[in-house]
mmCIF file of N, CA and C in Angstrom:
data_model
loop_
_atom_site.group_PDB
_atom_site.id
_atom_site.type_symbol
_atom_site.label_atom_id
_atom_site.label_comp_id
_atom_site.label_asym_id
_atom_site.label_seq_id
_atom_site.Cartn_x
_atom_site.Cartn_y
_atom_site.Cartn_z
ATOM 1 N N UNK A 118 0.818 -1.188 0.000
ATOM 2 C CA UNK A 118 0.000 0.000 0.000
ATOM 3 C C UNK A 118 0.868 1.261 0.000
ATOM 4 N N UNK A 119 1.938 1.254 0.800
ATOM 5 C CA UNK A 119 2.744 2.552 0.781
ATOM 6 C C UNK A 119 3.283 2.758 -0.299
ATOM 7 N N UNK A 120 4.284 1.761 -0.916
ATOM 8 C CA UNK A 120 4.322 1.731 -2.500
ATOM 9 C C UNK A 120 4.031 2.384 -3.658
ATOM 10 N N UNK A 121 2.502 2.123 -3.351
ATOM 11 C CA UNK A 121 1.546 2.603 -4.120
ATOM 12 C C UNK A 121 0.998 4.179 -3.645
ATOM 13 N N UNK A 122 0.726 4.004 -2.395
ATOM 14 C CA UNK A 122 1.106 5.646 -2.354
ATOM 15 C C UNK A 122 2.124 6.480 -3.031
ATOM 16 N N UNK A 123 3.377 5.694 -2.652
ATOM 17 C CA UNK A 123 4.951 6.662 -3.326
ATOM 18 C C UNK A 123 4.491 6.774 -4.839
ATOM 19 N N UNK A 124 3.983 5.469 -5.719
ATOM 20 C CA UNK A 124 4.038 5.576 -6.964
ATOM 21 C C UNK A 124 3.229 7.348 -7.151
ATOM 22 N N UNK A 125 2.171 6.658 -6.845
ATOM 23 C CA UNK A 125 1.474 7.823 -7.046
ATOM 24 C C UNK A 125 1.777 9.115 -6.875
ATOM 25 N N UNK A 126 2.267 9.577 -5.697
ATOM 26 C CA UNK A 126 3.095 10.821 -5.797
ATOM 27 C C UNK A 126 4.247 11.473 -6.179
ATOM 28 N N UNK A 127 4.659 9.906 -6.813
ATOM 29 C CA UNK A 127 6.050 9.992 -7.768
ATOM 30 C C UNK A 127 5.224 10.499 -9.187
ATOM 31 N N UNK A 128 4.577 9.996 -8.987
ATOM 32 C CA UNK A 128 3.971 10.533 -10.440
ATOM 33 C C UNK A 128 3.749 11.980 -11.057
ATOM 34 N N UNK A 129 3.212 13.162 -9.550
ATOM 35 C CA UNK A 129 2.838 14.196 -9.743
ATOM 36 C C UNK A 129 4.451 14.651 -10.005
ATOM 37 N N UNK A 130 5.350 14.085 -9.983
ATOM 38 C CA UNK A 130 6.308 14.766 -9.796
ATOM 39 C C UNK A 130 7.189 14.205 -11.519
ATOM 40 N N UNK A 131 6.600 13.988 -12.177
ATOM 41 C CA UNK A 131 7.470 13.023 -13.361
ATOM 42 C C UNK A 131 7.871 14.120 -14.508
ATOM 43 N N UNK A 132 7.185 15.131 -14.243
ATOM 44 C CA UNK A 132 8.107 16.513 -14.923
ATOM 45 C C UNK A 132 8.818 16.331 -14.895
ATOM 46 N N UNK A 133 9.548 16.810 -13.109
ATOM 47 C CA UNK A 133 10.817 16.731 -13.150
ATOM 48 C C UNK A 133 12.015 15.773 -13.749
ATOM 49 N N UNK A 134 11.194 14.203 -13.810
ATOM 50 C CA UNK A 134 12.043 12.998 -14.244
ATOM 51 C C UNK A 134 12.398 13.666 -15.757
ATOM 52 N N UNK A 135 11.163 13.971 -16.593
ATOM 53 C CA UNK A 135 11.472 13.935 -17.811
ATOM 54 C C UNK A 135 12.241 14.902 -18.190
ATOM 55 N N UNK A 136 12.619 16.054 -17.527
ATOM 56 C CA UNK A 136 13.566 17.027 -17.499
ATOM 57 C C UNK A 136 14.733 16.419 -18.150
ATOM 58 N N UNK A 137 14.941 15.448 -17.066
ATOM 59 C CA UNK A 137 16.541 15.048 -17.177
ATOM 60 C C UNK A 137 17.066 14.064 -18.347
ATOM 61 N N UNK A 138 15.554 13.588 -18.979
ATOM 62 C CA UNK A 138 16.169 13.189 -20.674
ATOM 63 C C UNK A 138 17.818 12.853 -20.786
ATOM 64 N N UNK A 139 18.172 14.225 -21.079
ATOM 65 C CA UNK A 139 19.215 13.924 -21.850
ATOM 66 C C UNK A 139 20.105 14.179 -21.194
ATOM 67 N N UNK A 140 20.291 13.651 -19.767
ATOM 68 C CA UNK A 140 21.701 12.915 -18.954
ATOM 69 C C UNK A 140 21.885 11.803 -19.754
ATOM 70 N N UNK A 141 23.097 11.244 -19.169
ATOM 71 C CA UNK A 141 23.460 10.273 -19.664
ATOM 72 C C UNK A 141 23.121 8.664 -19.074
ATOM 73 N N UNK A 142 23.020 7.779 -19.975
ATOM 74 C CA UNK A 142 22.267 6.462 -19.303
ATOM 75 C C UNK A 142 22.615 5.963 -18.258
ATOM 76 N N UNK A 143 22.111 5.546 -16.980
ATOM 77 C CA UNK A 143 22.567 5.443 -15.877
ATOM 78 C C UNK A 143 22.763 3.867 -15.815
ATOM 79 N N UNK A 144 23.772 2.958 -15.452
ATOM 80 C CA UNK A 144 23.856 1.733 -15.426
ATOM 81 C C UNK A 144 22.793 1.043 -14.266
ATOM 82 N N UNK A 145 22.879 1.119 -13.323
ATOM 83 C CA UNK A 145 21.976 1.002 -11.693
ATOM 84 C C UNK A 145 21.223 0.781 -12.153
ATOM 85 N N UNK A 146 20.211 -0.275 -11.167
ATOM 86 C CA UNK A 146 19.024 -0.243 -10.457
ATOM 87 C C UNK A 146 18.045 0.852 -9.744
ATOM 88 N N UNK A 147 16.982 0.699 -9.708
ATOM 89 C CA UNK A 147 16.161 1.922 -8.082
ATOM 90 C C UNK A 147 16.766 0.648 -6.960
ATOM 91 N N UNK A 148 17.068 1.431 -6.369
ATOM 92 C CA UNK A 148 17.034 0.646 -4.661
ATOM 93 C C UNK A 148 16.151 1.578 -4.004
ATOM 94 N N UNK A 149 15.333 1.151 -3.177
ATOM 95 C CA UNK A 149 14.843 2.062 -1.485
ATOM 96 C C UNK A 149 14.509 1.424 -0.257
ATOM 97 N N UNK A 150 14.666 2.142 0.792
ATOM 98 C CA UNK A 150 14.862 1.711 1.831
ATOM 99 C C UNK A 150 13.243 2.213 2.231
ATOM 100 N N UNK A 151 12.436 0.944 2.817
ATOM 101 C CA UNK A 151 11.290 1.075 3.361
ATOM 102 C C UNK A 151 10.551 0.472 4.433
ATOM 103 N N UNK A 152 10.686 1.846 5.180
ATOM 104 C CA UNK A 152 10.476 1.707 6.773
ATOM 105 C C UNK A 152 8.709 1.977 7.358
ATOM 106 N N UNK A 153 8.328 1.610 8.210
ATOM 107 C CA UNK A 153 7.188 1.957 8.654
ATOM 108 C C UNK A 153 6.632 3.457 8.821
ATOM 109 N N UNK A 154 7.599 4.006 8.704
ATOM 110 C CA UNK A 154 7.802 5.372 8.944
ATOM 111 C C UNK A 154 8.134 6.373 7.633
ATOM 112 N N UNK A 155 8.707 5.719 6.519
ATOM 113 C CA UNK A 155 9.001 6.607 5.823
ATOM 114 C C UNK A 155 10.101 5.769 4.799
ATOM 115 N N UNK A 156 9.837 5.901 3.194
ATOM 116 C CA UNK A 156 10.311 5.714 2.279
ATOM 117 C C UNK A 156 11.307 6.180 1.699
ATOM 118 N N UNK A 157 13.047 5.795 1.063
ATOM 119 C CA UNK A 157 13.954 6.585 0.635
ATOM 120 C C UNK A 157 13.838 5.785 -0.663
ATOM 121 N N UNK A 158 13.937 6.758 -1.608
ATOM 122 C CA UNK A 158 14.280 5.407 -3.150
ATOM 123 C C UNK A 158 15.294 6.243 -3.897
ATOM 124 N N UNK A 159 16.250 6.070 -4.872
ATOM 125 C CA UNK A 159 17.190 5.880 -5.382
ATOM 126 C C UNK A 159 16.682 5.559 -7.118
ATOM 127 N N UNK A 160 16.807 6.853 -7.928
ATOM 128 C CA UNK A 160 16.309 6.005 -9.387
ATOM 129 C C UNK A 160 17.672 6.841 -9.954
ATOM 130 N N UNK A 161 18.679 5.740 -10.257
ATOM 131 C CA UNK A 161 19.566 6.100 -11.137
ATOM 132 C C UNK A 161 19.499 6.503 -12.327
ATOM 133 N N UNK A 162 18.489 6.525 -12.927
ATOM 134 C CA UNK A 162 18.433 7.081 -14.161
ATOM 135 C C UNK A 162 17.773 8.641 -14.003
ATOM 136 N N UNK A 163 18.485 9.760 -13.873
ATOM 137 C CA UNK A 163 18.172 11.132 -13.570
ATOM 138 C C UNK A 163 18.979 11.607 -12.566
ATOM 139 N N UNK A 164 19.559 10.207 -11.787
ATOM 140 C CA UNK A 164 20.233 10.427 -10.166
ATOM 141 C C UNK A 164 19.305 11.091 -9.168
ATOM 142 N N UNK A 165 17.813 10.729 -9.133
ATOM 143 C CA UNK A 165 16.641 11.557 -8.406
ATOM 144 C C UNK A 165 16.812 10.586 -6.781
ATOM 145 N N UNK A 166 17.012 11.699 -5.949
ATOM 146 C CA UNK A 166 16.480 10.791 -4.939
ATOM 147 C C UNK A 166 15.388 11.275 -3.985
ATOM 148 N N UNK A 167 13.930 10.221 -3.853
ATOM 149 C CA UNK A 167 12.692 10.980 -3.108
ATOM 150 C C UNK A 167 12.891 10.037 -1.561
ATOM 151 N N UNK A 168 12.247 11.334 -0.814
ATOM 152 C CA UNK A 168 11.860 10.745 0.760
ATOM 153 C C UNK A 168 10.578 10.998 0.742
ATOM 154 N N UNK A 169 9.979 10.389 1.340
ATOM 155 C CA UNK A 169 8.272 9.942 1.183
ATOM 156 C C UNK A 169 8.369 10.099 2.902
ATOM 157 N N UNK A 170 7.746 10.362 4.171
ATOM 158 C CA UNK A 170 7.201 10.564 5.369
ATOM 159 C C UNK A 170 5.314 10.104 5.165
ATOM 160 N N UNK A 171 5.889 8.430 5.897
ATOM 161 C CA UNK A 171 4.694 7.420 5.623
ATOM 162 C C UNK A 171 3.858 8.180 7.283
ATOM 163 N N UNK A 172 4.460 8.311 8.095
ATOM 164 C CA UNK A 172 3.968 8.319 9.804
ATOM 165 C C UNK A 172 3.585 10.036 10.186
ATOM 166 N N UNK A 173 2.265 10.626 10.284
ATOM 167 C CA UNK A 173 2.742 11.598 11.237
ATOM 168 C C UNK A 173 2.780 11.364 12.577
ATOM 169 N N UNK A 174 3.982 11.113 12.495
ATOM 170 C CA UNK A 174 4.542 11.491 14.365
ATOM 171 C C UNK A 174 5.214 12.080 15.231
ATOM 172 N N UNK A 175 5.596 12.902 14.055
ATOM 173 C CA UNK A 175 6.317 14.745 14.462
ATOM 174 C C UNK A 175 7.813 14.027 14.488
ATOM 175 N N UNK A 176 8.128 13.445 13.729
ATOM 176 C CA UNK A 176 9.683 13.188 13.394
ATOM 177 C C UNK A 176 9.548 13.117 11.851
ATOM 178 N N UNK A 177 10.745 13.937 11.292
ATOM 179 C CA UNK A 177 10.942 14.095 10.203
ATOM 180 C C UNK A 177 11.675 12.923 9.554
ATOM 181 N N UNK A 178 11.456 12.564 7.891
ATOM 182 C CA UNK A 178 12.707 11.618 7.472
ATOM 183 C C UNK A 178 13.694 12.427 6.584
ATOM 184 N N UNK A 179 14.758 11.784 7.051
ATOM 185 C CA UNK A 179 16.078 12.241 6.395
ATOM 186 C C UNK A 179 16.750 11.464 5.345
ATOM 187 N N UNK A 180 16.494 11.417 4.338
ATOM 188 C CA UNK A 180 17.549 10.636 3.243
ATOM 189 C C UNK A 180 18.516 10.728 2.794
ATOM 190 N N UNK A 181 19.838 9.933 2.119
ATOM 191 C CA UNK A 181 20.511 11.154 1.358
ATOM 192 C C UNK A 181 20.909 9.846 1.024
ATOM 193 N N UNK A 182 21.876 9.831 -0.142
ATOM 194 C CA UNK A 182 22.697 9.400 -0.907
ATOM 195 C C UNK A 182 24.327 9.147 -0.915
ATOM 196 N N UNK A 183 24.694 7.949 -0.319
ATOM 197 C CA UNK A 183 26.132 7.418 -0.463
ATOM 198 C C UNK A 183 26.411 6.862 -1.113
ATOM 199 N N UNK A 184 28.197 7.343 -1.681
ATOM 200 C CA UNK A 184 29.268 6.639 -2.545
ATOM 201 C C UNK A 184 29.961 6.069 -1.536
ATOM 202 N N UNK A 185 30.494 4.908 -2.528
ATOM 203 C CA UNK A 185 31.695 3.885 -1.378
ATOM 204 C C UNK A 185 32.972 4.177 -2.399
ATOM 205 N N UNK A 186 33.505 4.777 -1.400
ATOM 206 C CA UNK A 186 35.059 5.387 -1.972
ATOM 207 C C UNK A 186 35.675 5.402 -0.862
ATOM 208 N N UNK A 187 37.310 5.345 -1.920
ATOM 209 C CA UNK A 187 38.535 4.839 -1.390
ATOM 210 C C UNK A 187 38.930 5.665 0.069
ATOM 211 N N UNK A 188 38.934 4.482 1.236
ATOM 212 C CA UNK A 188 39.123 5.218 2.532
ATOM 213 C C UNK A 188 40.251 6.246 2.526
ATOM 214 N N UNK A 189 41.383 6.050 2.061
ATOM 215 C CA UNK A 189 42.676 7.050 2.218
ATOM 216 C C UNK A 189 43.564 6.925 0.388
ATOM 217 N N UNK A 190 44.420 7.754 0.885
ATOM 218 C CA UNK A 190 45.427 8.165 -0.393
ATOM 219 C C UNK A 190 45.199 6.580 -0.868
ATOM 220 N N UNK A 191 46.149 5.391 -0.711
ATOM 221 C CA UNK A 191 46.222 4.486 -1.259
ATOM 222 C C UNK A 191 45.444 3.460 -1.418
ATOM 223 N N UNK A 192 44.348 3.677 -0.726
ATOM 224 C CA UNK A 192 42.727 2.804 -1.192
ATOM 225 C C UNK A 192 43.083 1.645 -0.736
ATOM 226 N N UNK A 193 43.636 1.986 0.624
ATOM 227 C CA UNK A 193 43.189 0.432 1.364
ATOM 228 C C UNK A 193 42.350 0.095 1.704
ATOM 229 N N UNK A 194 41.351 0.441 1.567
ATOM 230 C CA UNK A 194 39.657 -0.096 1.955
ATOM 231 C C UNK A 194 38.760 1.275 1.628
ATOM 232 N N UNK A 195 37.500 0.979 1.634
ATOM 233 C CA UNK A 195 36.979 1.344 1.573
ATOM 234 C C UNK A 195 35.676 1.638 2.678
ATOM 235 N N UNK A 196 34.799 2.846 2.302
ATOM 236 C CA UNK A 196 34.005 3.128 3.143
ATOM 237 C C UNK A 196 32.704 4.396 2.808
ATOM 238 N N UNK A 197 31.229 4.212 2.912
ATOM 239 C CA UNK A 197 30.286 4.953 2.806
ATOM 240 C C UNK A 197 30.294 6.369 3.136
ATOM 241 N N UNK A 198 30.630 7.457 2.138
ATOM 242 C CA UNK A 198 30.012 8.896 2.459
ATOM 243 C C UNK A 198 29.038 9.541 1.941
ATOM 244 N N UNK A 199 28.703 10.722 2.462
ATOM 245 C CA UNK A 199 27.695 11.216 2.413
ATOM 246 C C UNK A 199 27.864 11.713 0.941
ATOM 247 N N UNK A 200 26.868 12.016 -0.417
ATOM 248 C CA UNK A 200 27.424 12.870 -1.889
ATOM 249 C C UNK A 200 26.783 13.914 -1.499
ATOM 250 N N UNK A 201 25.856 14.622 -0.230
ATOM 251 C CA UNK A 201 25.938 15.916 -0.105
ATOM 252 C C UNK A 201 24.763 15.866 1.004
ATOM 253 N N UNK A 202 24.397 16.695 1.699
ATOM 254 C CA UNK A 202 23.478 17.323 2.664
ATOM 255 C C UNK A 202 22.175 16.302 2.527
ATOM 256 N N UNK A 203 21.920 16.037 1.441
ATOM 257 C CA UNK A 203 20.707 14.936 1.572
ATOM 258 C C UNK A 203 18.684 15.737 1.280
ATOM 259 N N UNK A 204 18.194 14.728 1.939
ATOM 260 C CA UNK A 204 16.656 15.302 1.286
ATOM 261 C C UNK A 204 15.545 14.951 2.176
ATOM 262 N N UNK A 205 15.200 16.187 3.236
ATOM 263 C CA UNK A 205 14.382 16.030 4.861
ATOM 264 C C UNK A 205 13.247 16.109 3.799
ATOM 265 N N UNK A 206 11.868 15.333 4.530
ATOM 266 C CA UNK A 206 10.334 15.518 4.643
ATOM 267 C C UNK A 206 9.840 15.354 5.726
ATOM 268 N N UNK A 207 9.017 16.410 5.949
ATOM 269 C CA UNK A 207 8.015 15.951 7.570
ATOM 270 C C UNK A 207 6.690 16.180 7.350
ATOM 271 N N UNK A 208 6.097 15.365 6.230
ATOM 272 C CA UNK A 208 5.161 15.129 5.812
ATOM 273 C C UNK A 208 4.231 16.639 5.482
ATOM 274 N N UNK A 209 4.740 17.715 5.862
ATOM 275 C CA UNK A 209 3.848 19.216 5.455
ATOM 276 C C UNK A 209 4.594 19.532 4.643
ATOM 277 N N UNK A 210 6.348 19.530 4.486
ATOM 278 C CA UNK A 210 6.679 20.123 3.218
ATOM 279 C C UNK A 210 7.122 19.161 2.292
ATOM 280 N N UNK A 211 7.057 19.390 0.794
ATOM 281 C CA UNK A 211 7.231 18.917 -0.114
ATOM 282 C C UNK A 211 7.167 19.009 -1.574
ATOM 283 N N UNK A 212 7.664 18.637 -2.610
ATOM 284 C CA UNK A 212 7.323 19.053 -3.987
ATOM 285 C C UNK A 212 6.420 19.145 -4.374
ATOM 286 N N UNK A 213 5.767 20.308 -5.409
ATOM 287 C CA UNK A 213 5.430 19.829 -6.702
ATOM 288 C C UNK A 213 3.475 19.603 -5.806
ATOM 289 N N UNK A 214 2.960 20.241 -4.215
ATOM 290 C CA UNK A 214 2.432 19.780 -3.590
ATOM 291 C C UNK A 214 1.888 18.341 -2.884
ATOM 292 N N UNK A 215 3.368 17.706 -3.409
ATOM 293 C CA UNK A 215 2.767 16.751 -2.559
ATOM 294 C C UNK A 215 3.578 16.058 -1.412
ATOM 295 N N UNK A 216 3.132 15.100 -0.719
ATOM 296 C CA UNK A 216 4.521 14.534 0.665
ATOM 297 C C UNK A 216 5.620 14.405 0.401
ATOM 298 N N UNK A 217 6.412 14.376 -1.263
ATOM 299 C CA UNK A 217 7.232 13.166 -1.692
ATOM 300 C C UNK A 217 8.194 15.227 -1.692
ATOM 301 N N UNK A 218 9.372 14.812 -0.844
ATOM 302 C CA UNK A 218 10.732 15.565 -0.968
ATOM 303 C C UNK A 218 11.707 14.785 -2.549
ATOM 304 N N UNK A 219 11.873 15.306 -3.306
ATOM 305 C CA UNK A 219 12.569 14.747 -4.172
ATOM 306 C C UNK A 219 13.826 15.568 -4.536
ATOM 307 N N UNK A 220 14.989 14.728 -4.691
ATOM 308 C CA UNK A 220 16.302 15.652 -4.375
ATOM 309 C C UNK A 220 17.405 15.338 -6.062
ATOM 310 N N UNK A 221 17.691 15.948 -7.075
ATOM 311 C CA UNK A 221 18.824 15.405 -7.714
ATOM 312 C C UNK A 221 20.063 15.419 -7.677
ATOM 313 N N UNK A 222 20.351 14.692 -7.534
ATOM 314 C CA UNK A 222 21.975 14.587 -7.105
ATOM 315 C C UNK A 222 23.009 14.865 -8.456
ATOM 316 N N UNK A 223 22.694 14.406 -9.208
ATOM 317 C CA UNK A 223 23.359 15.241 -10.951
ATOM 318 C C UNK A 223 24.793 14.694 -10.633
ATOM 319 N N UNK A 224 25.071 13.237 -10.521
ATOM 320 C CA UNK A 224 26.552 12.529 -10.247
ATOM 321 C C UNK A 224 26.802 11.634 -11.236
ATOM 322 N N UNK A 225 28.392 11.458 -10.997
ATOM 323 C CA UNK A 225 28.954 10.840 -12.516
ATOM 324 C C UNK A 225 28.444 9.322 -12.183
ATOM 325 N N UNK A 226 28.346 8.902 -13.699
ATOM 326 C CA UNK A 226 28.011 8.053 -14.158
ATOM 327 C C UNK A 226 28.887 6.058 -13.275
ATOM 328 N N UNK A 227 28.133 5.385 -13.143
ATOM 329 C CA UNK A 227 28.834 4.184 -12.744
ATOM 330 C C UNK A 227 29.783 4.107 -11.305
ATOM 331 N N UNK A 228 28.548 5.475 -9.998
ATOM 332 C CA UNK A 228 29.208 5.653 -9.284
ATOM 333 C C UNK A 228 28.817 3.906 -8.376
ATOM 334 N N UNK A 229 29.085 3.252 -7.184
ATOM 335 C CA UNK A 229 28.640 2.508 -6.343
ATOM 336 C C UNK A 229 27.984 3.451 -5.585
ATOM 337 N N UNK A 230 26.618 3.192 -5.170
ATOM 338 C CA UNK A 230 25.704 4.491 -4.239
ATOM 339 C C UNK A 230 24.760 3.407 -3.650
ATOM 340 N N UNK A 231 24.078 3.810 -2.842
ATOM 341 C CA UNK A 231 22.755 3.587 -1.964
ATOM 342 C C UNK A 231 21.981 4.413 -0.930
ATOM 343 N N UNK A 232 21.168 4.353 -1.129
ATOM 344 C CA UNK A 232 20.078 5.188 -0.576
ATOM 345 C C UNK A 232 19.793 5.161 0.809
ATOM 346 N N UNK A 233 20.304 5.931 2.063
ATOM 347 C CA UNK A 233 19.756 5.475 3.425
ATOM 348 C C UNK A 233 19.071 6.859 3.737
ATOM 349 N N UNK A 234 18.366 5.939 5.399
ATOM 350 C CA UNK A 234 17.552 7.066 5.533
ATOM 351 C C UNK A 234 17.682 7.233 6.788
ATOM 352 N N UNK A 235 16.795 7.971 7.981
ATOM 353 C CA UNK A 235 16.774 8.033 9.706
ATOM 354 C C UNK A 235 15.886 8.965 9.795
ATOM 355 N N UNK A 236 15.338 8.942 10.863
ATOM 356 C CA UNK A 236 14.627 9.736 11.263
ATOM 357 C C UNK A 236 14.933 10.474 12.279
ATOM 358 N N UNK A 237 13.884 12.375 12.199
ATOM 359 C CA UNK A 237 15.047 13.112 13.514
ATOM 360 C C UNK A 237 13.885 13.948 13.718
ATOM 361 N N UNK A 238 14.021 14.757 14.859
ATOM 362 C CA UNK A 238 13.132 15.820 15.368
ATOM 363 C C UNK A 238 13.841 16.887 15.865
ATOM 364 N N UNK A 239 13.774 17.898 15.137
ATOM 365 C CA UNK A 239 14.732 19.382 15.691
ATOM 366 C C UNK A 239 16.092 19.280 15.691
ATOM 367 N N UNK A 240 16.155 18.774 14.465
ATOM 368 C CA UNK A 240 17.494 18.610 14.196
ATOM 369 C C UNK A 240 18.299 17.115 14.527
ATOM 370 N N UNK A 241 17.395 16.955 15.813
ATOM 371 C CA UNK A 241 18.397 15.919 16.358
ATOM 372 C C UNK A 241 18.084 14.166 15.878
ATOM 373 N N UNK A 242 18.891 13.669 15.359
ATOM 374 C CA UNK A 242 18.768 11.998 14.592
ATOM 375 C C UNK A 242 17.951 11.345 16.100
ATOM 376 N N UNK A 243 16.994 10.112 15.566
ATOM 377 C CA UNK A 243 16.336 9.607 16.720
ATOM 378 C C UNK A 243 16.377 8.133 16.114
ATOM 379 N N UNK A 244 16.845 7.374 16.801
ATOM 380 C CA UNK A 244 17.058 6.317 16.417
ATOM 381 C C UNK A 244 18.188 5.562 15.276
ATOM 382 N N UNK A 245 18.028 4.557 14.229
ATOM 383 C CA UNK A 245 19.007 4.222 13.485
ATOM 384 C C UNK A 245 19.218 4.701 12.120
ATOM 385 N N UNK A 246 20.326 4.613 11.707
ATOM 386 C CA UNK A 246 20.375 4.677 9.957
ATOM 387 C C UNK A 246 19.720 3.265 9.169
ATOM 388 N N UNK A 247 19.273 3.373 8.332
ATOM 389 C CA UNK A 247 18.366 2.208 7.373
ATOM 390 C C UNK A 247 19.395 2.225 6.101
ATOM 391 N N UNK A 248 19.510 1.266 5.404
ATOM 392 C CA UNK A 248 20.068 1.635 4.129
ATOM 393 C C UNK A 248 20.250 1.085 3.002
ATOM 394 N N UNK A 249 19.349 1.091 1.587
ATOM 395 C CA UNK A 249 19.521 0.241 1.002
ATOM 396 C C UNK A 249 20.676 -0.502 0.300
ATOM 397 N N UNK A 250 20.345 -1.740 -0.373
ATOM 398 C CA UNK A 250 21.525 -2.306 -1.070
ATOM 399 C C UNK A 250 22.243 -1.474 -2.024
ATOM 400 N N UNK A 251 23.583 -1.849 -2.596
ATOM 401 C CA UNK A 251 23.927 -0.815 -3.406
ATOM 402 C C UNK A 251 24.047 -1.034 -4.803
ATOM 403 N N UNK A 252 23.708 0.462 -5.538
ATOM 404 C CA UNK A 252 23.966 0.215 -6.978
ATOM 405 C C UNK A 252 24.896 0.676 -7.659
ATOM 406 N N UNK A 253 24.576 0.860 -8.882
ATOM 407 C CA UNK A 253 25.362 2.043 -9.577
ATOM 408 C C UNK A 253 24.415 3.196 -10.514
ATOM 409 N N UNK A 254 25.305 4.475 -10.061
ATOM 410 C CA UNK A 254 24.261 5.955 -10.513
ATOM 411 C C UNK A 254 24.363 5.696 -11.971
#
């Protein structure tokens, strides 16, 4: 059912998808992370990423988008960062009028990424990070 909610309000928002045409073809999957509370999805093709706020319970969701890149100078391992500030909904604000926060990230091609999410109130994170499997942008 929530799903189908997101579809649907992904929908009011498919302007924006078709905007992005003529990026370049994205290799990836959608991944999203879906919580009782609130939806993160990941559509590599546009690099769009939406947060959906399934719960009002006066905690906001926070999404954003990680690359897994080389921990130090010589890439002895690796490790998840943030590709920028990310994409809050607390179910009153949102695109295009509807719940769905939708964010583009506009990143190079055949990055490794995945979509996590958490939830917070006044700034402050409440509870865990969620996070989906990973693809490529």
């Amino acid at each position: 059912m929530r799903m189908a909610q997101l579809g649907l309000a992904l929908a009011a928002s498919a302007i924006m998808v078709v905007g992005a045409a003529n990026s370049a073809s994205a290799s990836g999957s959608a991944v999203a992370v879906d919580k009782s509370w609130g939806i993160t999805s990941f559509y590599p093709d546009g690099d769009w990423l939406y947060v959906y706020d399934t719960d009002a319970d006066g905690y906001a969701v926070h999404g954003v988008l990680q690359s897994y890149v080389c921990a130090n100078v010589n890439c002895d391992g690796y490790h998840w960062v943030d590709l920028r500030t990310g994409c809050n909904d607390d179910t009153k604000i949102g695109d295009d009028g509807t719940e769905v926060r939708h964010c583009n990230y506009d990143i190079s091609e055949n990055l490794t990424v995945r979509a996590c999410e958490f939830r917070s109130s006044g700034g402050v994170p409440y509870g865990s990070w969620y996070c989906s499997a990973s693809t490529k942008s």
